[in-house]
């Protein structure tokens, strides 16, 4: 499965152009200074920002092709995002957060809970199910966000600055967890980061935006 | 001047006549409504000069409160059924009995609210007829003016109003009148009262109680002799 | 202490304003015939009016919520000029004299009305002077309050959360039900309370469109109006009931009725 992104987003001052392709098992790190448009890549692939020209293609199927008027809505794309600000749903507990995507895609309640529990275990959180996001530490919230994205078994995993919302104490633990998780992930990963150390430990390719 | 709504068509015409025959009066302003409501306003201090009431009870109340200088009975009225001419029930309403839901299902009937003079009249008619408001009415209007306009508009099919209202409304051809037999009908009394001792006030009261005026009430507007 | 930061002159003006509002309300408390309260409240006409008022206003509040929340959602999420015009129209009943609202309802749904005439000619449905008409009048005047409160909350809501939900496979309507509406819950509750209070107090539109008949369509405000000139003491008692309910609703809401909190 491959994702390819070619094209430009925005207009005038904000215009950015991209051109890359990534395949299963690869981890593409995107680096660059603030404001260089790193997050834009993630938002564009996820379907939250439309391209102005070019295309987003996944395994031969177009997700976004403005010239041919093709557009696949975000809920119909097979990617999962871990946002920089995490965006855990504050009115739902941990297990409901993780199970949300599965339930949205029609998985029955029991199966969804089972798979969510496994996902939470995979990221090192057990017996956290009933807690609310507001009761968790930064590191714990990050893991929940990761579990929530992985449980959906997406074809593309999009991570936007995964360690920035975490306090330095928890960061090292996550630094060990992340490569492990990515290693066992079957799809393609795009990792946006400004930390070159992360690039070294996890990436199989990198794109620098300047 | 505060007057019962049933007098509205009368004074609309009479105003010009009064001003012509009383050149020192520059204008007369009228406010119509239910006698009970107007009476309460006067007791509470409304600065009116003249009060025309369709209810003896209301006039007594105002009088007892000390606001009246003199009161005169000048006309009476009786009840009548008014029907909207284009209503699908226009042909079938022939009597009080045909106003009930059991005779004509779906008919929309309005009555004056119990506390208004035309409501008192209606209640006395219904008592003689032997029926309850509940069996007939879909809505109660605070004044006969309101009831007449709803019937004319067609939102109501029929209602019990004053004979004078029916006579006047018939000119518009939007309504029909069905009379109520004398043994079931009732009457109410109209009083005019001066509320202060101004000259103009007394002149108006005299005008209203004059034979010329009261006769025209009967011949032109369907009121009854006092 | 904060109160020292308000100048004496402003305090006096504020005090006068407060007294002006409070005095008439307190006067009712003073003049109500407390000794006869029980008898008057248990009179059939009082009980009927109270029951009709409660029944219609609660139904009106629920309908306002069921239809008003989606409307608020639509208005908050669309940028088009056409929808700005729609917002103005939907808010208009708030500033319109209620009796005008009643006339408008009659013109649309009366037996000679634009829509009403077909309802009557084809289906024999006559809406005026029915309890349904009471609810319709109340919804007409009250729903805008709810729409306004909820739209403001939706506008302020976190789009990021909604975006996240969509990337997880949630359709726009699932986002509405599972993310947006729970987030706006305080505003929705405030909107429902406001809509209910406004429905309870509705008079002008209701009496014009639904008329008034004791036991059928006569609500508490209508009963008060009719009693003022006839049984003043009873009208005081009913007024007290209305004031009491309104104050209770506002007290329960405290500051939360301002949108978005």
XYZ file of C-alpha atoms in Angstrom:
697
model
C 0.000 0.000 0.000
C 1.408 3.312 -0.894
C 0.466 6.873 -0.274
C 1.599 9.551 -2.599
C 1.131 13.255 -2.225
C 1.867 15.685 -4.945
C 0.622 19.183 -5.152
C 0.119 22.455 -3.372
C -2.019 23.665 -0.533
C -3.162 27.141 0.363
C -2.629 30.317 -1.556
C -0.348 33.304 -1.488
C 1.824 33.412 1.624
C 0.865 30.014 2.764
C 1.358 28.028 -0.370
C 3.305 24.850 0.060
C 4.239 22.166 -2.411
C 4.934 18.518 -1.758
C 5.891 15.470 -3.726
C 6.570 12.130 -2.120
C 5.503 8.530 -2.022
C 5.661 6.141 0.889
C 5.059 2.419 1.076
C 4.003 -0.111 3.704
C 6.413 -0.560 6.562
C 8.170 2.703 5.843
C 8.409 5.508 8.355
C 8.788 8.876 6.686
C 9.978 11.587 9.020
C 9.155 15.133 8.007
C 11.281 17.796 9.628
C 11.544 21.532 9.334
C 11.227 24.709 11.336
C 7.912 25.944 12.774
C 5.546 27.232 10.139
C 7.181 25.271 7.358
C 4.006 23.332 6.782
C 4.785 20.016 8.445
C 1.378 19.693 10.021
C -0.232 20.682 6.731
C 0.998 17.434 5.183
C -0.805 15.432 7.835
C -3.984 17.449 7.568
C -3.982 17.131 3.812
C -3.524 13.368 3.777
C -6.182 12.975 6.473
C -8.612 15.056 4.403
C -8.940 18.043 6.714
C -7.368 20.464 4.250
C -8.056 20.170 0.515
C -5.305 20.431 -2.071
C -5.355 23.294 -4.499
C -3.765 21.231 -7.204
C -2.188 17.831 -7.528
C -3.433 14.656 -5.903
C -3.397 12.461 -2.823
C -3.407 8.853 -3.888
C -3.626 5.713 -1.839
C -2.850 2.393 -3.517
C -4.012 3.634 -6.883
C -7.253 5.177 -5.572
C -7.555 8.942 -5.528
C -8.434 10.563 -2.237
C -8.091 14.130 -3.414
C -7.731 15.303 -7.018
C -9.091 18.827 -7.466
C -8.482 18.863 -11.206
C -10.704 15.827 -11.682
C -13.029 16.942 -8.866
C -12.338 13.809 -6.849
C -12.702 14.096 -3.071
C -12.952 11.392 -0.455
C -14.194 12.647 2.914
C -11.943 12.159 5.944
C -14.242 9.561 7.489
C -13.828 7.385 4.427
C -10.051 7.428 4.342
C -8.054 4.613 5.895
C -5.679 6.735 7.898
C -5.450 7.529 11.594
C -4.001 10.647 13.127
C -2.314 11.342 16.423
C -2.624 15.131 16.633
C -0.059 17.359 18.239
C -2.662 18.496 20.777
C -3.868 14.915 21.136
C -7.587 15.832 20.962
C -8.858 13.187 23.311
C -12.638 13.587 23.736
C -12.976 15.164 27.182
C -16.498 13.942 27.910
C -15.646 10.264 27.269
C -13.534 7.928 29.352
C -10.372 6.270 28.070
C -11.957 3.063 26.729
C -14.697 5.045 24.930
C -12.090 7.291 23.385
C -10.092 4.361 22.096
C -13.165 2.489 20.881
C -14.677 5.566 19.173
C -13.266 4.909 15.711
C -14.255 1.243 15.773
C -17.808 2.072 16.839
C -17.997 4.748 14.140
C -17.056 2.139 11.575
C -19.750 -0.247 12.780
C -17.864 -2.677 14.993
C -20.153 -4.045 17.694
C -19.694 -2.850 21.242
C -18.137 -5.932 22.820
C -15.665 -6.502 20.028
C -14.733 -2.838 20.062
C -14.058 -2.897 23.794
C -11.991 -6.063 23.511
C -9.819 -4.653 20.737
C -9.465 -1.365 22.595
C -8.305 -3.139 25.725
C -5.667 -4.954 23.671
C -4.551 -1.714 22.110
C -4.208 -0.050 25.509
C -2.151 -2.986 26.769
C 0.039 -2.699 23.677
C 0.922 0.891 24.592
C 1.529 0.026 28.216
C -1.723 1.156 29.825
C -3.866 -1.354 31.655
C -6.688 -0.654 34.136
C -7.000 2.890 32.821
C -10.282 2.240 31.053
C -12.762 4.152 33.152
C -10.619 7.180 33.753
C -11.300 10.530 32.133
C -8.620 12.237 30.003
C -8.498 15.075 32.508
C -7.319 12.637 35.183
C -4.297 11.489 33.190
C -0.748 12.750 32.960
C 0.666 14.042 29.681
C 2.470 10.813 29.007
C -0.584 8.707 29.713
C -2.741 10.878 27.446
C -0.180 10.478 24.639
C -0.395 6.720 24.971
C -4.186 6.805 24.833
C -4.016 8.878 21.651
C -1.615 6.358 20.170
C -3.786 3.414 21.197
C -6.832 5.143 19.727
C -5.109 5.540 16.362
C -3.594 2.055 16.249
C -6.739 0.151 17.246
C -8.330 1.088 13.946
C -5.596 -0.789 12.043
C -5.169 2.048 9.588
C -3.170 1.730 6.414
C -1.474 5.032 7.137
C -0.503 6.309 10.552
C 0.037 10.051 10.831
C 1.899 11.285 13.882
C 2.152 15.018 14.429
C 4.967 15.872 16.878
C 4.135 12.890 19.080
C 6.374 13.864 21.956
C 5.735 17.600 22.152
C 2.695 17.418 24.432
C 4.560 15.320 26.964
C 6.564 16.506 29.970
C 10.262 15.677 29.858
C 9.972 13.051 32.562
C 7.653 10.854 30.518
C 9.348 11.609 27.262
C 12.104 9.034 27.644
C 9.624 6.253 28.340
C 7.702 7.210 25.234
C 10.914 7.418 23.258
C 11.367 3.752 23.937
C 7.739 2.832 23.262
C 7.382 4.567 19.939
C 9.938 2.665 17.867
C 8.555 -0.597 19.295
C 5.017 0.316 18.261
C 6.067 1.541 14.850
C 8.142 -1.554 14.347
C 5.113 -3.790 14.724
C 2.872 -1.531 12.645
C 2.143 -2.977 9.209
C 1.147 0.141 7.338
C 2.953 3.298 6.291
C 3.838 5.930 8.863
C 4.417 9.625 8.517
C 6.119 11.152 11.521
C 6.295 14.911 11.808
C 8.983 15.984 14.237
C 11.573 18.651 14.860
C 13.754 16.254 16.878
C 16.510 14.829 14.711
C 17.174 12.170 17.305
C 13.748 10.697 16.614
C 14.542 10.777 12.938
C 17.620 8.673 13.548
C 15.962 6.076 15.732
C 12.738 5.553 13.833
C 12.763 6.842 10.286
C 13.437 4.873 7.167
C 13.288 8.015 5.066
C 13.054 11.688 5.743
C 11.830 14.853 4.117
C 13.136 18.192 5.178
C 10.978 21.292 4.664
C 12.811 24.569 4.666
C -64.600 58.420 26.131
C -64.392 54.799 27.157
C -67.109 52.676 25.655
C -68.218 49.077 25.388
C -67.136 47.532 22.069
C -70.698 46.984 20.955
C -71.020 50.754 20.699
C -68.062 51.109 18.330
C -69.989 51.224 15.038
C -72.481 53.683 16.567
C -70.009 56.246 17.778
C -67.903 55.983 14.658
C -70.873 57.522 12.840
C -72.056 59.743 15.677
C -68.749 61.475 16.252
C -69.160 63.767 13.265
C -72.706 64.630 14.247
C -71.653 65.531 17.770
C -68.784 67.716 16.596
C -71.005 69.540 14.120
C -73.683 70.318 16.701
C -71.139 71.205 19.395
C -68.642 73.524 17.686
C -66.773 74.351 20.889
C -65.579 70.736 21.091
C -62.536 70.211 18.910
C -62.137 66.467 19.163
C -63.495 63.389 20.817
C -61.285 60.390 21.391
C -62.795 56.971 21.868
C -61.375 53.865 23.432
C -63.353 50.620 23.117
C -63.128 47.419 25.007
C -64.919 45.080 27.319
C -66.993 47.042 29.838
C -65.423 45.107 32.706
C -61.879 45.951 31.593
C -62.723 49.605 31.018
C -64.543 49.827 34.334
C -61.490 48.513 36.124
C -59.306 51.062 34.357
C -61.590 53.877 35.497
C -61.592 52.656 39.093
C -57.803 52.541 38.909
C -57.689 56.170 37.829
C -58.029 56.361 34.069
C -58.536 60.059 33.166
C -61.584 59.536 30.943
C -64.509 61.955 30.790
C -67.352 59.628 29.846
C -68.005 55.937 30.355
C -70.478 53.934 28.299
C -71.065 50.505 29.788
C -72.946 47.524 28.429
C -73.300 46.111 31.894
C -75.362 47.348 34.800
C -73.071 45.527 37.230
C -69.952 47.219 35.921
C -71.591 50.633 36.046
C -72.580 50.008 39.669
C -69.036 49.072 40.560
C -67.680 52.242 39.003
C -70.373 54.283 40.598
C -69.719 52.781 44.031
C -66.095 53.719 43.730
C -67.167 57.320 43.541
C -65.952 58.042 40.033
C -69.326 58.815 38.467
C -71.225 62.105 38.675
C -74.442 60.743 37.159
C -75.572 57.649 35.222
C -78.345 57.224 32.660
C -79.835 54.142 31.023
C -80.138 54.841 27.300
C -80.429 51.564 25.402
C -80.666 47.800 25.575
C -79.471 44.959 23.391
C -80.397 41.349 22.853
C -78.483 38.316 21.642
C -78.226 36.812 18.169
C -76.272 34.077 16.430
C -73.764 35.324 13.873
C -72.520 32.907 11.214
C -69.742 33.341 8.699
C -71.354 33.390 5.245
C -68.679 31.265 3.549
C -68.431 28.691 6.302
C -69.322 25.144 5.370
C -71.838 25.264 8.204
C -73.576 28.417 6.922
C -76.651 26.537 5.772
C -76.957 24.207 8.708
C -76.888 26.729 11.533
C -80.538 27.503 12.160
C -80.761 27.567 15.931
C -78.841 27.403 19.182
C -78.969 23.628 18.985
C -76.987 23.581 15.739
C -74.062 25.309 17.501
C -73.203 22.253 19.496
C -70.527 19.824 18.450
C -72.933 16.951 18.627
C -75.140 18.481 15.945
C -72.368 19.758 13.742
C -69.054 18.141 14.382
C -66.106 20.293 13.479
C -67.969 23.564 13.858
C -65.890 26.260 15.517
C -67.883 28.459 17.838
C -66.855 31.447 19.893
C -68.595 33.029 22.864
C -67.953 36.163 24.856
C -66.007 35.511 28.039
C -68.206 35.185 31.136
C -66.925 38.368 32.657
C -67.844 40.581 29.700
C -71.391 41.953 29.434
C -72.083 40.028 26.225
C -70.845 36.972 28.097
C -73.337 37.598 30.883
C -76.000 37.836 28.190
C -74.766 34.633 26.577
C -74.795 32.782 29.885
C -78.358 33.814 30.540
C -79.359 32.630 27.041
C -77.578 29.324 27.517
C -79.228 28.824 30.860
C -82.657 29.296 29.318
C -81.707 27.018 26.465
C -80.342 24.436 28.840
C -76.834 24.001 27.521
C -73.308 24.510 28.783
C -70.524 26.635 27.305
C -68.353 23.569 27.190
C -70.635 21.856 24.712
C -70.594 24.772 22.327
C -67.516 26.941 22.514
C -63.976 26.526 21.216
C -62.815 29.878 22.423
C -63.910 32.811 24.502
C -63.307 36.361 23.425
C -62.587 39.134 25.878
C -64.826 41.495 23.952
C -67.625 41.205 21.439
C -65.496 43.168 18.952
C -62.914 40.418 18.997
C -65.558 37.739 18.546
C -67.175 39.527 15.619
C -63.865 39.965 13.828
C -62.960 36.293 14.232
C -66.287 35.249 12.751
C -65.916 37.726 9.894
C -62.394 36.453 9.201
C -63.662 32.917 8.975
C -61.498 31.531 11.744
C -64.720 30.842 13.624
C -67.878 29.542 12.015
C -70.335 31.124 14.424
C -70.883 32.791 17.758
C -73.430 34.495 19.982
C -73.130 38.252 19.674
C -75.392 41.248 20.140
C -78.285 41.813 17.782
C -76.775 45.212 17.011
C -73.479 43.632 15.964
C -75.262 41.274 13.632
C -77.255 44.065 12.025
C -74.096 46.063 11.397
C -71.948 43.226 10.193
C -74.521 42.066 7.701
C -73.753 45.147 5.612
C -70.407 43.556 4.739
C -72.117 40.450 3.491
C -69.517 38.269 5.135
C -71.845 37.167 7.888
C -75.407 35.974 8.367
C -77.716 36.409 11.320
C -79.787 33.684 12.904
C -82.247 34.922 15.496
C -82.777 33.461 18.922
C -86.388 32.827 19.958
C -87.713 35.408 22.429
C -88.314 32.881 25.177
C -84.627 31.982 25.199
C -83.226 35.417 24.551
C -82.030 37.905 27.108
C -81.169 41.582 27.233
C -78.479 43.768 28.708
C -78.606 47.446 29.603
C -76.448 50.303 28.399
C -75.616 53.160 30.724
C -73.766 56.389 30.058
C -71.976 58.105 32.927
C -70.250 61.465 33.357
C -66.964 60.991 35.178
C -66.342 64.655 35.963
C -68.174 67.975 36.033
C -66.717 69.534 32.900
C -69.187 71.183 30.550
C -68.128 69.135 27.561
C -68.616 65.941 29.550
C -72.212 66.783 30.360
C -72.852 67.875 26.775
C -71.736 64.471 25.539
C -73.826 62.651 28.119
C -76.854 64.712 27.121
C -76.184 63.914 23.484
C -76.094 60.202 24.165
C -79.264 60.220 26.233
C -81.147 62.473 23.806
C -84.249 60.992 22.107
C -82.735 61.716 18.670
C -79.737 59.555 19.452
C -81.558 56.757 21.231
C -84.111 56.504 18.430
C -81.374 56.255 15.824
C -79.771 53.513 17.900
C -82.888 51.481 17.477
C -83.687 52.255 13.881
C -80.209 52.157 12.428
C -78.172 49.911 14.654
C -80.478 47.287 16.028
C -80.452 48.309 19.685
C -83.588 48.079 21.801
C -85.374 50.878 23.676
C -84.146 51.564 27.215
C -12.688 44.095 48.480
C -14.117 44.410 45.003
C -17.141 46.530 45.918
C -14.900 49.442 46.779
C -13.973 49.797 43.135
C -17.448 50.968 42.153
C -17.922 54.697 42.562
C -20.760 55.889 44.841
C -22.547 57.623 41.978
C -22.684 54.426 39.951
C -23.830 52.520 42.972
C -26.790 54.862 43.411
C -27.810 54.560 39.771
C -27.488 50.789 39.921
C -29.532 50.717 43.079
C -32.334 52.750 41.514
C -32.416 50.392 38.543
C -32.579 47.367 40.805
C -35.345 48.831 42.948
C -37.373 49.697 39.867
C -37.400 46.054 38.820
C -37.683 44.547 42.261
C -40.388 46.771 43.716
C -43.298 45.770 41.437
C -42.459 42.093 41.920
C -42.229 42.461 45.675
C -45.460 44.439 45.740
C -47.302 41.382 44.512
C -45.847 39.453 47.414
C -47.150 42.085 49.766
C -50.658 42.321 48.336
C -51.322 38.641 47.681
C -54.151 37.409 49.909
C -52.033 34.844 51.746
C -54.887 33.616 53.928
C -56.963 32.577 50.916
C -54.038 31.235 48.924
C -54.897 27.587 49.416
C -58.529 27.972 48.394
C -57.712 30.050 45.373
C -54.993 27.714 44.162
C -57.272 24.734 44.393
C -60.047 26.334 42.359
C -60.792 24.396 39.213
C -60.053 27.310 36.904
C -56.655 27.824 38.521
C -55.762 24.140 38.361
C -56.891 23.936 34.734
C -54.896 26.967 33.676
C -51.814 25.764 35.527
C -52.019 22.281 34.012
C -52.508 23.621 30.493
C -49.630 26.053 30.959
C -47.292 23.367 32.239
C -48.258 20.818 29.625
C -48.003 23.152 26.629
C -44.837 24.927 27.771
C -42.957 21.695 28.429
C -43.965 20.254 25.060
C -43.012 23.540 23.406
C -39.604 23.496 25.095
C -38.959 19.922 23.968
C -39.987 20.698 20.385
C -37.841 23.815 20.454
C -34.909 21.645 21.500
C -35.488 18.858 18.966
C -35.695 21.271 16.065
C -33.705 24.185 17.406
C -30.457 22.341 18.154
C -30.040 21.061 14.573
C -30.931 24.529 13.317
C -28.332 26.066 15.614
C -25.819 23.529 14.327
C -26.542 24.414 10.714
C -26.300 28.140 11.384
C -23.030 27.738 13.259
C -21.308 25.630 10.626
C -22.205 27.443 7.436
C -20.654 30.574 6.076
C -23.008 31.271 3.209
C -24.865 34.570 3.004
C -28.148 32.809 2.490
C -27.815 31.246 5.909
C -27.033 34.586 7.519
C -30.369 35.753 6.195
C -31.944 32.622 7.632
C -30.476 33.377 11.036
C -32.034 36.840 11.028
C -35.413 35.367 10.130
C -35.183 32.702 12.804
C -34.328 35.220 15.490
C -37.019 37.715 14.482
C -39.780 36.327 16.745
C -37.643 37.414 19.690
C -38.044 41.080 18.878
C -41.487 40.938 17.330
C -44.495 41.959 19.445
C -46.050 38.603 20.314
C -49.480 39.581 19.000
C -47.877 40.169 15.611
C -46.512 36.653 15.861
C -50.045 35.472 16.520
C -51.380 37.282 13.486
C -48.575 35.811 11.403
C -49.447 32.305 12.595
C -53.096 32.914 11.797
C -52.190 34.159 8.321
C -50.181 31.028 7.671
C -52.114 28.350 9.510
C -55.586 29.782 10.044
C -58.520 28.308 8.185
C -58.063 30.927 5.474
C -54.314 30.721 5.870
C -51.739 30.173 3.185
C -51.083 26.633 4.370
C -54.042 26.355 6.700
C -56.657 26.559 3.987
C -55.350 23.342 2.430
C -55.182 21.674 5.809
C -58.827 22.572 6.286
C -60.146 21.897 2.797
C -58.285 18.660 2.190
C -57.809 17.148 5.638
C -60.455 18.937 7.698
C -57.728 20.065 10.088
C -58.510 23.357 11.777
C -55.570 24.504 13.877
C -56.711 27.757 15.513
C -58.341 27.481 18.942
C -56.783 24.118 19.683
C -54.185 23.146 22.256
C -51.874 22.364 19.341
C -52.172 26.019 18.401
C -51.083 27.002 21.904
C -47.950 24.880 21.532
C -47.312 26.276 18.047
C -47.530 29.846 19.335
C -45.173 29.036 22.173
C -42.632 27.322 19.929
C -42.772 30.298 17.566
C -41.776 32.767 20.258
C -39.518 30.551 22.347
C -37.399 28.566 19.894
C -35.293 31.597 18.857
C -34.018 31.898 22.433
C -32.758 28.351 22.313
C -31.284 28.690 18.834
C -29.367 31.797 19.830
C -27.908 30.264 23.003
C -26.950 26.983 21.369
C -25.552 28.511 18.174
C -23.156 30.632 20.206
C -21.947 27.512 21.997
C -21.521 25.591 18.751
C -19.524 28.457 17.301
C -17.169 28.390 20.243
C -16.815 24.642 20.241
C -13.539 22.928 19.522
C -13.429 22.135 15.806
C -10.243 20.205 16.427
C -12.208 17.556 18.288
C -14.702 17.338 15.465
C -11.879 17.003 12.933
C -10.312 14.257 15.020
C -13.617 12.402 15.131
C -13.962 12.589 11.369
C -10.488 11.204 10.809
C -11.599 8.288 12.954
C -14.436 7.501 10.599
C -17.293 9.455 12.110
C -19.797 10.828 9.611
C -20.895 14.451 10.068
C -24.100 13.367 11.780
C -22.240 11.061 14.169
C -19.943 13.974 14.966
C -23.031 16.075 15.685
C -24.527 13.542 18.088
C -21.413 12.211 19.818
C -19.061 15.171 19.918
C -20.709 18.508 19.231
C -23.932 18.095 21.177
C -22.331 16.760 24.393
C -19.864 19.628 24.278
C -22.703 22.121 23.992
C -24.751 20.516 26.745
C -24.651 23.456 29.197
C -25.895 25.797 26.473
C -28.563 23.319 25.364
C -29.850 23.024 28.914
C -29.801 26.799 29.309
C -31.611 27.143 25.989
C -34.280 24.642 27.054
C -34.814 26.467 30.325
C -35.147 29.794 28.546
C -37.493 28.351 25.956
C -39.616 26.844 28.701
C -39.785 30.062 30.687
C -40.680 32.057 27.588
C -43.367 29.524 26.638
C -44.852 29.672 30.095
C -45.205 33.422 29.876
C -46.514 33.544 26.342
C -49.734 35.504 25.907
C -50.101 37.683 22.800
C -49.399 35.135 20.108
C -51.247 32.408 21.920
C -54.433 34.342 22.561
C -54.524 35.529 18.959
C -53.877 32.168 17.344
C -55.238 29.725 19.885
C -57.867 31.861 21.560
C -58.792 31.175 25.135
C -61.180 28.680 26.639
C -60.950 27.543 30.253
C -59.904 23.946 30.497
C -58.929 23.760 26.864
C -56.619 26.540 25.741
C -56.607 29.029 28.583
C -53.102 29.302 29.971
C -52.077 30.934 33.236
C -51.173 34.322 31.682
C -54.527 34.420 29.903
C -56.313 33.613 33.145
C -54.487 36.458 34.860
C -55.480 38.854 32.089
C -59.120 37.943 32.285
C -59.183 38.101 36.075
C -57.561 41.499 36.471
C -60.812 43.364 35.931
C -63.007 40.822 37.617
C -61.312 39.120 40.566
C -58.217 41.144 41.272
C -57.205 39.090 44.275
C -57.231 35.854 42.301
C -55.200 37.500 39.560
C -52.600 38.379 42.200
C -52.430 34.749 43.268
C -51.952 33.495 39.717
C -49.380 36.203 39.070
C -47.522 34.994 42.119
C -47.449 31.466 40.722
C -45.965 32.711 37.441
C -43.385 34.871 39.165
C -42.441 32.003 41.421
C -41.860 29.584 38.540
C -39.857 32.153 36.557
C -37.655 33.041 39.509
C -37.111 29.363 40.283
C -35.955 28.670 36.718
C -33.595 31.632 36.682
C -32.217 30.811 40.108
C -31.524 27.235 39.029
C -29.702 28.534 35.991
C -27.827 31.178 37.982
C -25.241 32.621 35.611
C -25.307 29.725 33.258
C -27.905 31.170 30.957
C -25.319 33.272 29.221
C -24.391 31.233 26.168
C -21.340 29.091 26.111
C -20.699 28.712 29.843
